[in-house]
CSV table of C-alpha atoms in Angstrom, one decimal:
chain,number,residue,atom,x,y,z
A,1,UNK,CA,33.5,-7.9,-19.0
A,2,UNK,CA,31.7,-6.2,-16.1
A,3,UNK,CA,34.8,-4.9,-14.4
A,4,UNK,CA,34.5,-7.1,-11.3
A,5,UNK,CA,37.4,-9.2,-10.1
A,6,UNK,CA,37.0,-12.9,-10.6
A,7,UNK,CA,36.8,-15.0,-7.4
A,8,UNK,CA,40.0,-16.8,-6.6
A,9,UNK,CA,40.2,-20.5,-7.4
A,10,UNK,CA,40.3,-22.7,-4.4
A,11,UNK,CA,43.1,-25.0,-3.8
A,12,UNK,CA,42.3,-28.6,-2.8
A,13,UNK,CA,41.6,-28.8,0.9
A,14,UNK,CA,43.6,-32.0,1.1
A,15,UNK,CA,46.7,-30.0,0.3
A,16,UNK,CA,46.0,-26.6,1.8
A,17,UNK,CA,44.6,-27.4,5.2
A,18,UNK,CA,47.0,-30.0,6.5
A,19,UNK,CA,49.9,-27.9,5.2
A,20,UNK,CA,48.7,-24.8,7.0
A,21,UNK,CA,48.0,-26.8,10.2
A,22,UNK,CA,51.5,-28.3,10.1
A,23,UNK,CA,53.2,-24.9,9.4
A,24,UNK,CA,51.2,-23.3,12.2
A,25,UNK,CA,52.2,-26.0,14.7
A,26,UNK,CA,55.9,-25.9,13.6
A,27,UNK,CA,56.0,-22.1,13.9
A,28,UNK,CA,54.6,-22.3,17.5
A,29,UNK,CA,57.1,-25.0,18.5
A,30,UNK,CA,60.0,-23.2,16.9
A,31,UNK,CA,59.3,-19.6,17.9
A,32,UNK,CA,57.5,-19.8,21.2
A,33,UNK,CA,58.7,-21.6,24.4
A,34,UNK,CA,57.2,-24.9,25.3
A,35,UNK,CA,57.3,-23.8,29.0
A,36,UNK,CA,54.9,-20.9,29.2
A,37,UNK,CA,55.7,-19.9,32.8
A,38,UNK,CA,57.1,-16.4,33.3
A,39,UNK,CA,59.9,-17.4,35.6
A,40,UNK,CA,62.0,-20.4,34.6
A,41,UNK,CA,65.7,-21.0,35.2
A,42,UNK,CA,67.9,-19.9,32.4
A,43,UNK,CA,69.7,-23.2,32.7
A,44,UNK,CA,69.3,-26.4,34.8
A,45,UNK,CA,70.1,-25.5,38.4
A,46,UNK,CA,70.5,-21.8,37.8
A,47,UNK,CA,69.0,-19.3,40.3
A,48,UNK,CA,68.5,-16.8,37.5
A,49,UNK,CA,64.9,-16.8,36.3
A,50,UNK,CA,63.6,-15.6,33.0
A,51,UNK,CA,60.8,-16.1,30.5
A,52,UNK,CA,61.2,-18.1,27.3
A,53,UNK,CA,59.2,-15.5,25.3
A,54,UNK,CA,61.1,-13.0,23.1
A,55,UNK,CA,59.7,-10.1,21.3
A,56,UNK,CA,61.1,-11.2,18.0
A,57,UNK,CA,59.9,-14.7,18.4
A,58,UNK,CA,56.4,-13.6,19.3
A,59,UNK,CA,56.3,-11.0,16.4
A,60,UNK,CA,57.6,-13.6,13.9
A,61,UNK,CA,55.0,-16.1,15.0
A,62,UNK,CA,52.3,-13.5,14.5
A,63,UNK,CA,53.5,-12.8,11.0
A,64,UNK,CA,53.6,-16.5,10.1
A,65,UNK,CA,50.0,-17.0,11.4
A,66,UNK,CA,48.8,-13.9,9.5
A,67,UNK,CA,50.4,-15.2,6.3
A,68,UNK,CA,48.8,-18.7,6.8
A,69,UNK,CA,45.4,-17.2,7.6
A,70,UNK,CA,45.6,-15.0,4.5
A,71,UNK,CA,46.5,-17.9,2.3
A,72,UNK,CA,43.7,-20.2,3.6
A,73,UNK,CA,41.2,-17.4,3.6
A,74,UNK,CA,42.1,-16.4,0.1
A,75,UNK,CA,42.2,-19.8,-1.5
A,76,UNK,CA,39.7,-21.7,0.7
A,77,UNK,CA,37.4,-20.6,3.5
A,78,UNK,CA,37.6,-18.3,6.5
A,79,UNK,CA,36.1,-20.9,8.9
A,80,UNK,CA,38.8,-23.4,7.9
A,81,UNK,CA,41.5,-20.9,8.5
A,82,UNK,CA,40.2,-20.3,12.0
A,83,UNK,CA,40.2,-24.1,12.7
A,84,UNK,CA,43.6,-25.0,11.3
A,85,UNK,CA,45.6,-21.8,11.6
A,86,UNK,CA,44.3,-20.5,14.9
A,87,UNK,CA,42.9,-23.7,16.4
A,88,UNK,CA,46.1,-25.8,16.2
A,89,UNK,CA,48.3,-23.3,18.0
A,90,UNK,CA,45.6,-22.7,20.6
A,91,UNK,CA,45.5,-26.5,21.4
A,92,UNK,CA,49.3,-26.7,21.5
A,93,UNK,CA,49.3,-23.7,23.9
A,94,UNK,CA,46.9,-25.5,26.2
A,95,UNK,CA,49.1,-28.6,26.1
A,96,UNK,CA,52.1,-26.5,27.0
A,97,UNK,CA,50.3,-25.0,30.0
A,98,UNK,CA,49.0,-28.4,31.2
A,99,UNK,CA,52.6,-29.9,30.9
A,100,UNK,CA,54.0,-27.3,33.4
A,101,UNK,CA,52.6,-26.8,36.8
A,102,UNK,CA,52.5,-23.1,37.7
A,103,UNK,CA,54.8,-21.7,40.4
A,104,UNK,CA,53.0,-21.3,43.7
A,105,UNK,CA,53.2,-17.5,43.8
A,106,UNK,CA,49.6,-16.7,44.7
A,107,UNK,CA,48.5,-16.3,41.0
A,108,UNK,CA,49.0,-20.0,40.0
A,109,UNK,CA,45.2,-20.5,39.8
A,110,UNK,CA,44.9,-17.9,37.1
A,111,UNK,CA,46.7,-19.9,34.4
A,112,UNK,CA,43.5,-20.6,32.5
A,113,UNK,CA,43.0,-16.9,31.8
A,114,UNK,CA,46.5,-16.7,30.3
A,115,UNK,CA,45.7,-19.6,28.0
A,116,UNK,CA,42.3,-18.2,27.1
A,117,UNK,CA,43.8,-14.7,26.3
A,118,UNK,CA,46.3,-16.3,23.9
A,119,UNK,CA,43.8,-18.6,22.3
A,120,UNK,CA,41.2,-15.9,21.7
A,121,UNK,CA,43.9,-13.6,20.2
A,122,UNK,CA,45.0,-16.3,17.8
A,123,UNK,CA,41.5,-17.4,16.8
A,124,UNK,CA,40.1,-13.8,16.4
A,125,UNK,CA,43.2,-12.6,14.6
A,126,UNK,CA,43.1,-15.5,12.2
A,127,UNK,CA,39.4,-14.8,11.5
A,128,UNK,CA,40.1,-11.1,10.9
A,129,UNK,CA,43.0,-11.7,8.5
A,130,UNK,CA,41.3,-14.6,6.7
A,131,UNK,CA,38.1,-12.6,6.3
A,132,UNK,CA,40.0,-9.7,4.8
A,133,UNK,CA,41.8,-11.9,2.4
A,134,UNK,CA,38.5,-13.4,1.2
A,135,UNK,CA,37.1,-9.9,0.5
A,136,UNK,CA,34.1,-10.6,2.7
A,137,UNK,CA,35.0,-9.0,6.0
A,138,UNK,CA,31.6,-7.6,7.2
A,139,UNK,CA,29.9,-11.0,6.9
A,140,UNK,CA,32.9,-12.8,8.2
A,141,UNK,CA,33.0,-10.5,11.3
A,142,UNK,CA,29.3,-11.3,12.0
A,143,UNK,CA,29.6,-15.0,11.4
A,144,UNK,CA,33.0,-15.7,13.1
A,145,UNK,CA,34.8,-12.8,14.7
A,146,UNK,CA,31.9,-11.6,16.9
A,147,UNK,CA,31.0,-15.1,18.3
A,148,UNK,CA,34.7,-15.8,19.0
A,149,UNK,CA,35.0,-12.6,21.0
A,150,UNK,CA,31.7,-13.2,22.8
A,151,UNK,CA,32.8,-16.7,23.7
A,152,UNK,CA,36.1,-15.4,25.0
A,153,UNK,CA,34.3,-12.8,27.1
A,154,UNK,CA,31.9,-15.4,28.5
A,155,UNK,CA,34.7,-17.8,29.4
A,156,UNK,CA,36.8,-15.1,31.0
A,157,UNK,CA,34.0,-13.5,33.0
A,158,UNK,CA,32.7,-16.9,33.9
A,159,UNK,CA,36.0,-17.9,35.4
A,160,UNK,CA,36.1,-14.7,37.4
A,161,UNK,CA,32.5,-15.1,38.7
A,162,UNK,CA,33.2,-18.7,39.6
A,163,UNK,CA,36.1,-17.5,41.7
A,164,UNK,CA,33.7,-15.2,43.6
A,165,UNK,CA,31.2,-18.1,44.0
A,166,UNK,CA,33.8,-20.4,45.4
A,167,UNK,CA,34.2,-18.3,48.5
A,168,UNK,CA,32.3,-19.8,51.4
A,169,UNK,CA,28.9,-18.4,52.2
A,170,UNK,CA,25.6,-17.9,50.3
A,171,UNK,CA,26.2,-14.2,49.9
A,172,UNK,CA,29.2,-14.8,47.6
A,173,UNK,CA,27.2,-17.2,45.5
A,174,UNK,CA,24.3,-14.8,45.2
A,175,UNK,CA,26.7,-12.0,44.1
A,176,UNK,CA,28.3,-14.3,41.6
A,177,UNK,CA,25.0,-15.4,40.2
A,178,UNK,CA,23.9,-11.8,39.8
A,179,UNK,CA,27.1,-10.8,38.0
A,180,UNK,CA,27.1,-13.9,35.8
A,181,UNK,CA,23.4,-13.3,34.9
A,182,UNK,CA,24.2,-9.7,34.0
A,183,UNK,CA,27.1,-10.8,31.8
A,184,UNK,CA,25.0,-13.4,30.1
A,185,UNK,CA,22.3,-10.8,29.4
A,186,UNK,CA,24.7,-8.4,27.9
A,187,UNK,CA,26.4,-11.0,25.7
A,188,UNK,CA,23.0,-12.3,24.6
A,189,UNK,CA,22.0,-8.8,23.5
A,190,UNK,CA,25.2,-8.6,21.4
A,191,UNK,CA,24.5,-11.9,19.7
A,192,UNK,CA,20.8,-10.9,19.1
A,193,UNK,CA,21.9,-7.7,17.3
A,194,UNK,CA,24.2,-9.9,15.2
A,195,UNK,CA,21.3,-12.1,14.1
A,196,UNK,CA,21.8,-15.1,16.4
A,197,UNK,CA,18.7,-16.9,17.7
A,198,UNK,CA,18.1,-17.6,21.4
A,199,UNK,CA,19.1,-21.3,21.4
A,200,UNK,CA,22.5,-20.8,19.7
A,201,UNK,CA,23.2,-17.8,21.8
A,202,UNK,CA,22.6,-19.7,25.1
A,203,UNK,CA,24.7,-22.6,23.7
A,204,UNK,CA,27.6,-20.3,22.8
A,205,UNK,CA,27.8,-18.5,26.2
A,206,UNK,CA,27.2,-21.6,28.2
A,207,UNK,CA,29.5,-23.7,26.2
A,208,UNK,CA,32.3,-21.2,26.6
A,209,UNK,CA,31.9,-21.2,30.4
A,210,UNK,CA,31.8,-25.0,30.4
A,211,UNK,CA,35.0,-25.1,28.4
A,212,UNK,CA,36.9,-22.9,30.8
A,213,UNK,CA,35.5,-25.0,33.7
A,214,UNK,CA,36.9,-28.2,32.1
A,215,UNK,CA,40.2,-26.5,31.5
A,216,UNK,CA,40.4,-25.3,35.1
A,217,UNK,CA,39.4,-28.6,36.5
A,218,UNK,CA,42.3,-30.3,34.8
A,219,UNK,CA,44.7,-28.9,37.4
A,220,UNK,CA,43.3,-31.3,40.0
A,221,UNK,CA,44.3,-34.7,38.6
A,222,UNK,CA,47.4,-33.3,36.9
A,223,UNK,CA,49.0,-31.5,39.7
A,224,UNK,CA,47.3,-32.8,42.8
A,225,UNK,CA,45.5,-29.5,43.4
A,226,UNK,CA,42.2,-29.3,45.3
A,227,UNK,CA,39.2,-30.4,43.2
A,228,UNK,CA,37.1,-27.6,41.6
A,229,UNK,CA,34.1,-26.3,43.5
A,230,UNK,CA,31.3,-28.0,41.6
A,231,UNK,CA,28.6,-25.9,43.2
A,232,UNK,CA,30.3,-22.7,42.3
A,233,UNK,CA,30.6,-23.8,38.6
A,234,UNK,CA,27.0,-24.9,38.7
A,235,UNK,CA,25.9,-21.5,40.0
A,236,UNK,CA,27.9,-19.8,37.3
A,237,UNK,CA,26.7,-21.9,34.4
A,238,UNK,CA,23.1,-21.7,35.5
A,239,UNK,CA,23.3,-17.9,35.8
A,240,UNK,CA,24.7,-17.6,32.2
A,241,UNK,CA,21.9,-19.7,30.9
A,242,UNK,CA,19.3,-17.6,32.7
A,243,UNK,CA,21.0,-14.3,31.8
A,244,UNK,CA,21.2,-15.0,28.1
A,245,UNK,CA,17.7,-16.5,28.0
A,246,UNK,CA,16.3,-13.5,29.8
A,247,UNK,CA,17.9,-11.1,27.4
A,248,UNK,CA,16.1,-12.9,24.6
A,249,UNK,CA,12.8,-12.8,26.5
A,250,UNK,CA,13.2,-9.1,27.1
A,251,UNK,CA,13.9,-8.5,23.4
A,252,UNK,CA,10.9,-10.6,22.4
A,253,UNK,CA,8.5,-8.6,24.6
A,254,UNK,CA,9.7,-5.3,23.3
């Protein structure tokens, strides 16, 4: 006996993962509203508006996800927990947003940021709990948690800089390109410190921006909104590629 605790035996993935995914989906559908808009009628035809979210439903949903993340992280793998426990509700949340056109209140176009915030919170929280349950938090944080947060930051900032670039005029596009390049550079440095190589770092930041671009572009065919500004997104994506790559070039020279 060397006094060390034995590693927990792993349950069969064929049982654990589908069960966790089903429970996570059921918890979301039961505890969170399918209509994510903040102002919906309390009943059909009512002039009284409310939100379907409740503090107890949100809190209980978080507890259920934490329990499922702990179980999968303890008895299987942290990465699997992120996919089935955090990923399934994130996809359902996106589906709920796409199923309900936002109210035209001046902030309707910001709905992708609401989905992104919720998705990153679920994915990162799942990674944190599952990594702690697996007694391997430092390595888990480097392998999963940090990239998730970096991807979320890239997607959110990319959405904001694209909004700047979509304004008419070359000055707005230049400003957007500079800001996006700076963001890509900073995120690239974070990934470099965490041991990522240049190619995967560029792929992560660029992929995150492309993801939010695809999500944002879905509003056109679904709700008849104006099509996305392809040039603005192209400027933003190119700037993130250049920014992240330049961060790597600077680190290589020094």
